[in-house]
mmCIF file of C-alpha atoms in Angstrom:
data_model
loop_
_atom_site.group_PDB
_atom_site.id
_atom_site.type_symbol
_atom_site.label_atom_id
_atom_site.label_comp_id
_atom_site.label_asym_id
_atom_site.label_seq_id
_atom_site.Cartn_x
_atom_site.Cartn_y
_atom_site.Cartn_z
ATOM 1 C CA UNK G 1 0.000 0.000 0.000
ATOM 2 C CA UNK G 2 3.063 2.067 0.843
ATOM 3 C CA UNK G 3 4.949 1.586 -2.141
ATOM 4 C CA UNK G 4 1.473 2.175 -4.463
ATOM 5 C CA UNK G 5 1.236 5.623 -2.520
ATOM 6 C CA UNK G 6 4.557 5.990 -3.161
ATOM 7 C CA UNK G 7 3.983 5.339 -6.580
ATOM 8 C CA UNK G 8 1.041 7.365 -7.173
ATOM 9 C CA UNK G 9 2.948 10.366 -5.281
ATOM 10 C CA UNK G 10 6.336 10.483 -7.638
ATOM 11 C CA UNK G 11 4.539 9.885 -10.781
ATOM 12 C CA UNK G 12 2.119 13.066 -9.777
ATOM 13 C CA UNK G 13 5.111 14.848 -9.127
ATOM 14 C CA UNK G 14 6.867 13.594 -12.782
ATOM 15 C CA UNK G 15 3.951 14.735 -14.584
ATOM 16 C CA UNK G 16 3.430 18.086 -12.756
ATOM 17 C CA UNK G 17 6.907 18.981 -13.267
ATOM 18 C CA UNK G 18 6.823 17.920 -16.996
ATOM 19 C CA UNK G 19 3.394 20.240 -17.111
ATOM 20 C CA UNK G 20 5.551 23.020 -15.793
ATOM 21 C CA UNK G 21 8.279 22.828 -18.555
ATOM 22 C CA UNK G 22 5.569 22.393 -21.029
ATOM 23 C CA UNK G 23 3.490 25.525 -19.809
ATOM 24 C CA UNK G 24 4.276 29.226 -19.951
ATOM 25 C CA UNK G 25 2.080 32.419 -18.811
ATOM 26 C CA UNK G 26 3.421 35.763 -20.476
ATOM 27 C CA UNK G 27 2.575 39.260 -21.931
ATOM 28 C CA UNK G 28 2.338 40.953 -25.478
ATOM 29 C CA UNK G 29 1.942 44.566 -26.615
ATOM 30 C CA UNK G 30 2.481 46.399 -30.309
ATOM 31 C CA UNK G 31 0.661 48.196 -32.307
ATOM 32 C CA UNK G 32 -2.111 47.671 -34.856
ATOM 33 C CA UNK G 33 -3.620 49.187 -38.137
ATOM 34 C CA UNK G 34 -7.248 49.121 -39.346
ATOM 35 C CA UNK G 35 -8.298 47.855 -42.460
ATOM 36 C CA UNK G 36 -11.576 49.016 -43.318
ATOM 37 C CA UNK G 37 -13.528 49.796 -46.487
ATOM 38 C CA UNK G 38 -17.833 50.224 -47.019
ATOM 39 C CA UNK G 39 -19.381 51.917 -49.858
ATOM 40 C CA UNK G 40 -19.780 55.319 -49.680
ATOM 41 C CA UNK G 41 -22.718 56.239 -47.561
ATOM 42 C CA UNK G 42 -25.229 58.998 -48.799
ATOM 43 C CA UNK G 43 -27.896 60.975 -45.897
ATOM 44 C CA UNK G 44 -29.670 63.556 -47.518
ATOM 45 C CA UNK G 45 -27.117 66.239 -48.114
ATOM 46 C CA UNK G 46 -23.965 64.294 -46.398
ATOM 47 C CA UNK G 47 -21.874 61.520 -47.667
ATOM 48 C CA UNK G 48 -19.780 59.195 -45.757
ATOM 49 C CA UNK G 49 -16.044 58.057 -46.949
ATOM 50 C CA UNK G 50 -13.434 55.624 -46.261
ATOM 51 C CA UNK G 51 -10.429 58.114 -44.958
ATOM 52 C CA UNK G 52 -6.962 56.945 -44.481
ATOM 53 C CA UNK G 53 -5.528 53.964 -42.104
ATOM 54 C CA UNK G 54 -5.304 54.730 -38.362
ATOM 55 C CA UNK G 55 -2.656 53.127 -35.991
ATOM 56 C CA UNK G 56 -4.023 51.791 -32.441
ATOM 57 C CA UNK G 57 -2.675 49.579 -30.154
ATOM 58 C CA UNK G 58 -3.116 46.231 -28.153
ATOM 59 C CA UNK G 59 -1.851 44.430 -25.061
ATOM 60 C CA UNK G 60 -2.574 40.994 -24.021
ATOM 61 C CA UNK G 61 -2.004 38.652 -21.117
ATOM 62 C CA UNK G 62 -1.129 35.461 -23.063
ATOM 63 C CA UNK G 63 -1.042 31.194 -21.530
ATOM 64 C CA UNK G 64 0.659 28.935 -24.305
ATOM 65 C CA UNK G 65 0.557 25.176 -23.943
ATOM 66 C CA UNK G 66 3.596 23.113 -26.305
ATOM 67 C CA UNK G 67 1.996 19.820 -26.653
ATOM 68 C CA UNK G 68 4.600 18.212 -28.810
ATOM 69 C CA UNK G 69 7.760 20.244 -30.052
ATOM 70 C CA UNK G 70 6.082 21.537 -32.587
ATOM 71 C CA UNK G 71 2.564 21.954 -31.652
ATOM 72 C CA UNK G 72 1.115 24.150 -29.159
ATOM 73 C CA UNK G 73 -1.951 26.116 -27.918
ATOM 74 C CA UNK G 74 -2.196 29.655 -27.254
ATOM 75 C CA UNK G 75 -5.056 31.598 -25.619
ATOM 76 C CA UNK G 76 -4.664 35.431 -24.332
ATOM 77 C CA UNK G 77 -6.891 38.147 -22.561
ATOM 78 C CA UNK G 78 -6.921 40.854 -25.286
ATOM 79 C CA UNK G 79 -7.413 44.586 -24.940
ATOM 80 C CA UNK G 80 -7.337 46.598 -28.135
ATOM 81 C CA UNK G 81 -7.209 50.318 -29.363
ATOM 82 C CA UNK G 82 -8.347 50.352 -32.737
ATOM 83 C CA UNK G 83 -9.239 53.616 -34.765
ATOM 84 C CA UNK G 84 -10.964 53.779 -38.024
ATOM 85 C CA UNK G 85 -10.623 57.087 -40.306
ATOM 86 C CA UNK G 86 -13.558 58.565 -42.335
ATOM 87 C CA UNK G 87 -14.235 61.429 -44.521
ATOM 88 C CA UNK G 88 -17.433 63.094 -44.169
ATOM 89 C CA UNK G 89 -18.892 65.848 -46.703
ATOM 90 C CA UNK G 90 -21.441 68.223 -46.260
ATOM 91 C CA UNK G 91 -23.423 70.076 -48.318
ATOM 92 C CA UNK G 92 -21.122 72.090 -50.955
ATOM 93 C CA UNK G 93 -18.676 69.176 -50.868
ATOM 94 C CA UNK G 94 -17.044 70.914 -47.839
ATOM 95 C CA UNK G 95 -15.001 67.688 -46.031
ATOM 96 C CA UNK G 96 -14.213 66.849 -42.733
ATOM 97 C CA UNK G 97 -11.807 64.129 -41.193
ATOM 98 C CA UNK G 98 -13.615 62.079 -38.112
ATOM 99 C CA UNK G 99 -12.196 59.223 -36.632
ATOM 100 C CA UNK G 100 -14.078 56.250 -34.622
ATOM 101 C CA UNK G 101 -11.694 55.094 -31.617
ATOM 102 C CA UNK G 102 -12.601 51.580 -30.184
ATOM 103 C CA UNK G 103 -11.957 49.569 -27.127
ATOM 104 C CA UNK G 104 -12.436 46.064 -27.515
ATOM 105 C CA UNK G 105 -11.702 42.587 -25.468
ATOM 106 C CA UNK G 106 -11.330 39.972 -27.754
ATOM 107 C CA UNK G 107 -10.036 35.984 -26.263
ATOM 108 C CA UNK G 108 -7.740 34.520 -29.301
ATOM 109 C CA UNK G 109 -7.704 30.990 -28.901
ATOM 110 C CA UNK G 110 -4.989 29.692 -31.432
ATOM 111 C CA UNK G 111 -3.208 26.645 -32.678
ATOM 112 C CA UNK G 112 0.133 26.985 -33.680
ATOM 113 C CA UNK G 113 3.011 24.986 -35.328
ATOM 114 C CA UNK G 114 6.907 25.163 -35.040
ATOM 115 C CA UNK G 115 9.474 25.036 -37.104
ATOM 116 C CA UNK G 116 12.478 25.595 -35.660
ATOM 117 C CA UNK G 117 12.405 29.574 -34.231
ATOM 118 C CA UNK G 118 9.140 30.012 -36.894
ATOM 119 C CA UNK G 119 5.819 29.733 -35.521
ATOM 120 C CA UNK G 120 2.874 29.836 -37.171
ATOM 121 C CA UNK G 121 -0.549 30.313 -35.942
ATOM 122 C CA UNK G 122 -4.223 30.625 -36.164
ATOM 123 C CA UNK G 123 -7.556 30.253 -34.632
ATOM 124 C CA UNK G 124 -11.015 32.400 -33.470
ATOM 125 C CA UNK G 125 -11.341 35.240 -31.694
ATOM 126 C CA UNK G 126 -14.060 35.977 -29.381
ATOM 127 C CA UNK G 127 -15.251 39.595 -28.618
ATOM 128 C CA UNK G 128 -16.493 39.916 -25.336
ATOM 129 C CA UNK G 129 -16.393 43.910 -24.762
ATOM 130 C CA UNK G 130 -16.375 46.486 -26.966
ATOM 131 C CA UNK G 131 -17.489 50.495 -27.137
ATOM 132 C CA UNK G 132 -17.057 53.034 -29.701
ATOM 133 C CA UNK G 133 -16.233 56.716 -29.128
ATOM 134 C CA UNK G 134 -16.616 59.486 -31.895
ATOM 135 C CA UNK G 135 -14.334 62.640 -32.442
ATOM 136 C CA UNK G 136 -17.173 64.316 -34.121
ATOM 137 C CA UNK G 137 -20.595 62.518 -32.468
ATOM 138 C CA UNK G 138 -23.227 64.843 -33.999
ATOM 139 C CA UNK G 139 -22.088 64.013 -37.443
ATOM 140 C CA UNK G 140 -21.234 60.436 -37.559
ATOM 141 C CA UNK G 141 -21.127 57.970 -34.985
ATOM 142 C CA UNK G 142 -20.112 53.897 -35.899
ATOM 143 C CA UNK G 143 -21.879 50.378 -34.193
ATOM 144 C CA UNK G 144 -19.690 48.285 -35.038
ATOM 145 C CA UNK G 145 -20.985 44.743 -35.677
ATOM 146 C CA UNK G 146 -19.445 41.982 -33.040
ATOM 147 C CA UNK G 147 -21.834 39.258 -33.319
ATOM 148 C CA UNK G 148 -19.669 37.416 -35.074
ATOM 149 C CA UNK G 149 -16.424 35.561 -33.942
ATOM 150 C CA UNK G 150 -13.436 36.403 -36.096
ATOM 151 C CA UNK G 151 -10.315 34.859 -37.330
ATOM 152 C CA UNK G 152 -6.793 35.755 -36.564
ATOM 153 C CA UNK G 153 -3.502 34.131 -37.878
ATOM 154 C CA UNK G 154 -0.097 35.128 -38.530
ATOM 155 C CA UNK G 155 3.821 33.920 -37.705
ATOM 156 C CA UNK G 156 6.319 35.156 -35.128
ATOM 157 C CA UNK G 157 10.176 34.189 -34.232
ATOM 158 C CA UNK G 158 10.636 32.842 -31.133
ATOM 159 C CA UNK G 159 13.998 34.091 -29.662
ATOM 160 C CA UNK G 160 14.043 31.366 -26.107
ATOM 161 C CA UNK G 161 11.431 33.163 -24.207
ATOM 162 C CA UNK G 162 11.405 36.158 -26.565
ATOM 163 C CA UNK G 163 8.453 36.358 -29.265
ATOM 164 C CA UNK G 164 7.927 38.223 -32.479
ATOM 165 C CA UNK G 165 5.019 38.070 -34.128
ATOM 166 C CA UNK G 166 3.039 39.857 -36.897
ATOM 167 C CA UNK G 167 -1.064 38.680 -37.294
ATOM 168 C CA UNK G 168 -4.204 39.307 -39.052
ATOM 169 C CA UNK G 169 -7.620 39.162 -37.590
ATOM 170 C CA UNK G 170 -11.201 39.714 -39.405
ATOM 171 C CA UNK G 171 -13.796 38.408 -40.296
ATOM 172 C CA UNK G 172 -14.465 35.533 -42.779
ATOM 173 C CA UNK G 173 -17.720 37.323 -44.641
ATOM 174 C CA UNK G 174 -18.926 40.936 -44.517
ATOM 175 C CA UNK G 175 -20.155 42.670 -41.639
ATOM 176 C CA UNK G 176 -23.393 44.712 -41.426
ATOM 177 C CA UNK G 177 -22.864 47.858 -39.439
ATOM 178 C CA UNK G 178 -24.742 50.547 -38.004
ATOM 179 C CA UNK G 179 -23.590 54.017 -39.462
ATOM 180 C CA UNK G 180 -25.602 56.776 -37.699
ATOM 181 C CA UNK G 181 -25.102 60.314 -39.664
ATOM 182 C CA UNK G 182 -26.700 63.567 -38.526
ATOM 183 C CA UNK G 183 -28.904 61.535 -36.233
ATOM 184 C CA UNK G 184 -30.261 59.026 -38.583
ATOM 185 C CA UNK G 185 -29.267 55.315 -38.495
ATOM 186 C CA UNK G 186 -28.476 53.593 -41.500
ATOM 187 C CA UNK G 187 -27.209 49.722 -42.352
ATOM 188 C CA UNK G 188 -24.068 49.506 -43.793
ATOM 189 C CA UNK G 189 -22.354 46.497 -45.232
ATOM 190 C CA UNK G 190 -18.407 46.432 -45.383
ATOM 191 C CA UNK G 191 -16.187 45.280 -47.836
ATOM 192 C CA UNK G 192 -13.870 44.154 -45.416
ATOM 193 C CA UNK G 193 -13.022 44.433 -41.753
ATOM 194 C CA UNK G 194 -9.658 43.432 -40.820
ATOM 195 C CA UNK G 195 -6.638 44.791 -38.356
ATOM 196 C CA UNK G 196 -2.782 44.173 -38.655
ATOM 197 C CA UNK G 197 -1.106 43.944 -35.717
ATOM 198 C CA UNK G 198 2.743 43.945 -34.851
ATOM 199 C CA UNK G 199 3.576 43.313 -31.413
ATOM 200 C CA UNK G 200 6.414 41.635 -29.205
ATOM 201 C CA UNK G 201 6.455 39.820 -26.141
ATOM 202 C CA UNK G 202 7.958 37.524 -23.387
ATOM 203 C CA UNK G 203 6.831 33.704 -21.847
ATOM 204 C CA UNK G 204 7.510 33.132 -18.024
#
């Protein structure tokens, strides 16, 4: 009975310590771009525009499972900045640059594949929180659809517990959002919906 206890106890311990070599808990920030196109979007006298690319950022606490050498799991507690640029004209053609500013938390859950200091990645990402803020509210404020999960991928260059990585997340098929211009609300399907992201980080 001793020796099965005994047993039980060491190869508990074997497996917990080859868990802990096997598991690592860690952080990520960079910065991201938005990707974002809709036809143009006409309210009685005003018009709606893509404008240019905006830069945001993101920061993420991250857990990543290796299950063989060169598999492994990834999952990570996202927070992101991401702005979108528009051009809005009034009446006369006069035009006027307003950007939408978001704060989202998105859970990536990713599978990923090594080769050597290249990893490669992909998987869904769930939106849990989001909010949108407007630099110009009375002219154009943005819903921005998240009742759909998206898809993020990308690689990154592992440097020992160093990490590199660049990614792309959107969604698979067009989105239907809710443009709302001088007060009234209209449905707007996009193009595309996507964000770039470059970030670094470290594994404990």
């Amino acid at each position: 009975m001793k020796r099965m206890i005994f047993t039980l106890l060491l190869s508990s311990a074997v497996c917990s310590a080859t868990f802990a070599q096997r598991f690592y808990v860690g952080v990520r920030a960079g910065v991201n771009v938005s990707d974002f196109s809709i036809p143009a979007v006409a309210v009685d006298d005003a018009l709606v525009r893509n404008g240019s690319s905006k830069a945001g950022f993101e920061a993420a606490l991250a857990a990543r499972l290796n299950i063989t050498k060169h598999l492994n799991l990834q999952a990570e507690f996202e927070y992101d900045r991401v702005n979108y640029g528009f051009q809005y004209y009034a009446q006369g053609g006069t035009r006027r640059d307003i950007t939408i500013n978001t704060n989202r938390i998105e859970i990536p859950v990713m599978a990923g594949l090594n080769f050597g200091p290249v990893r490669l990645f992909c998987g869904p990402s769930f939106r849990i929180s989001h909010n949108e803020k407007s630099n110009a509210p009375s002219l154009l404020k943005v819903g921005f659809n998240d009742s759909k999960v998206a898809l993020t991928g990308g690689a990154g260059l592992n440097l020992k517990r160093f990490f590199l990585e660049g990614r792309l997340t959107g969604y698979p098929k067009a989105s239907v959002n809710k443009f709302t211009v001088q007060g009234k609300t209209e449905s707007v399907k996009a193009k595309h919906d996507m964000k770039w992201s470059v970030t670094a980080g470290f594994l404990f």
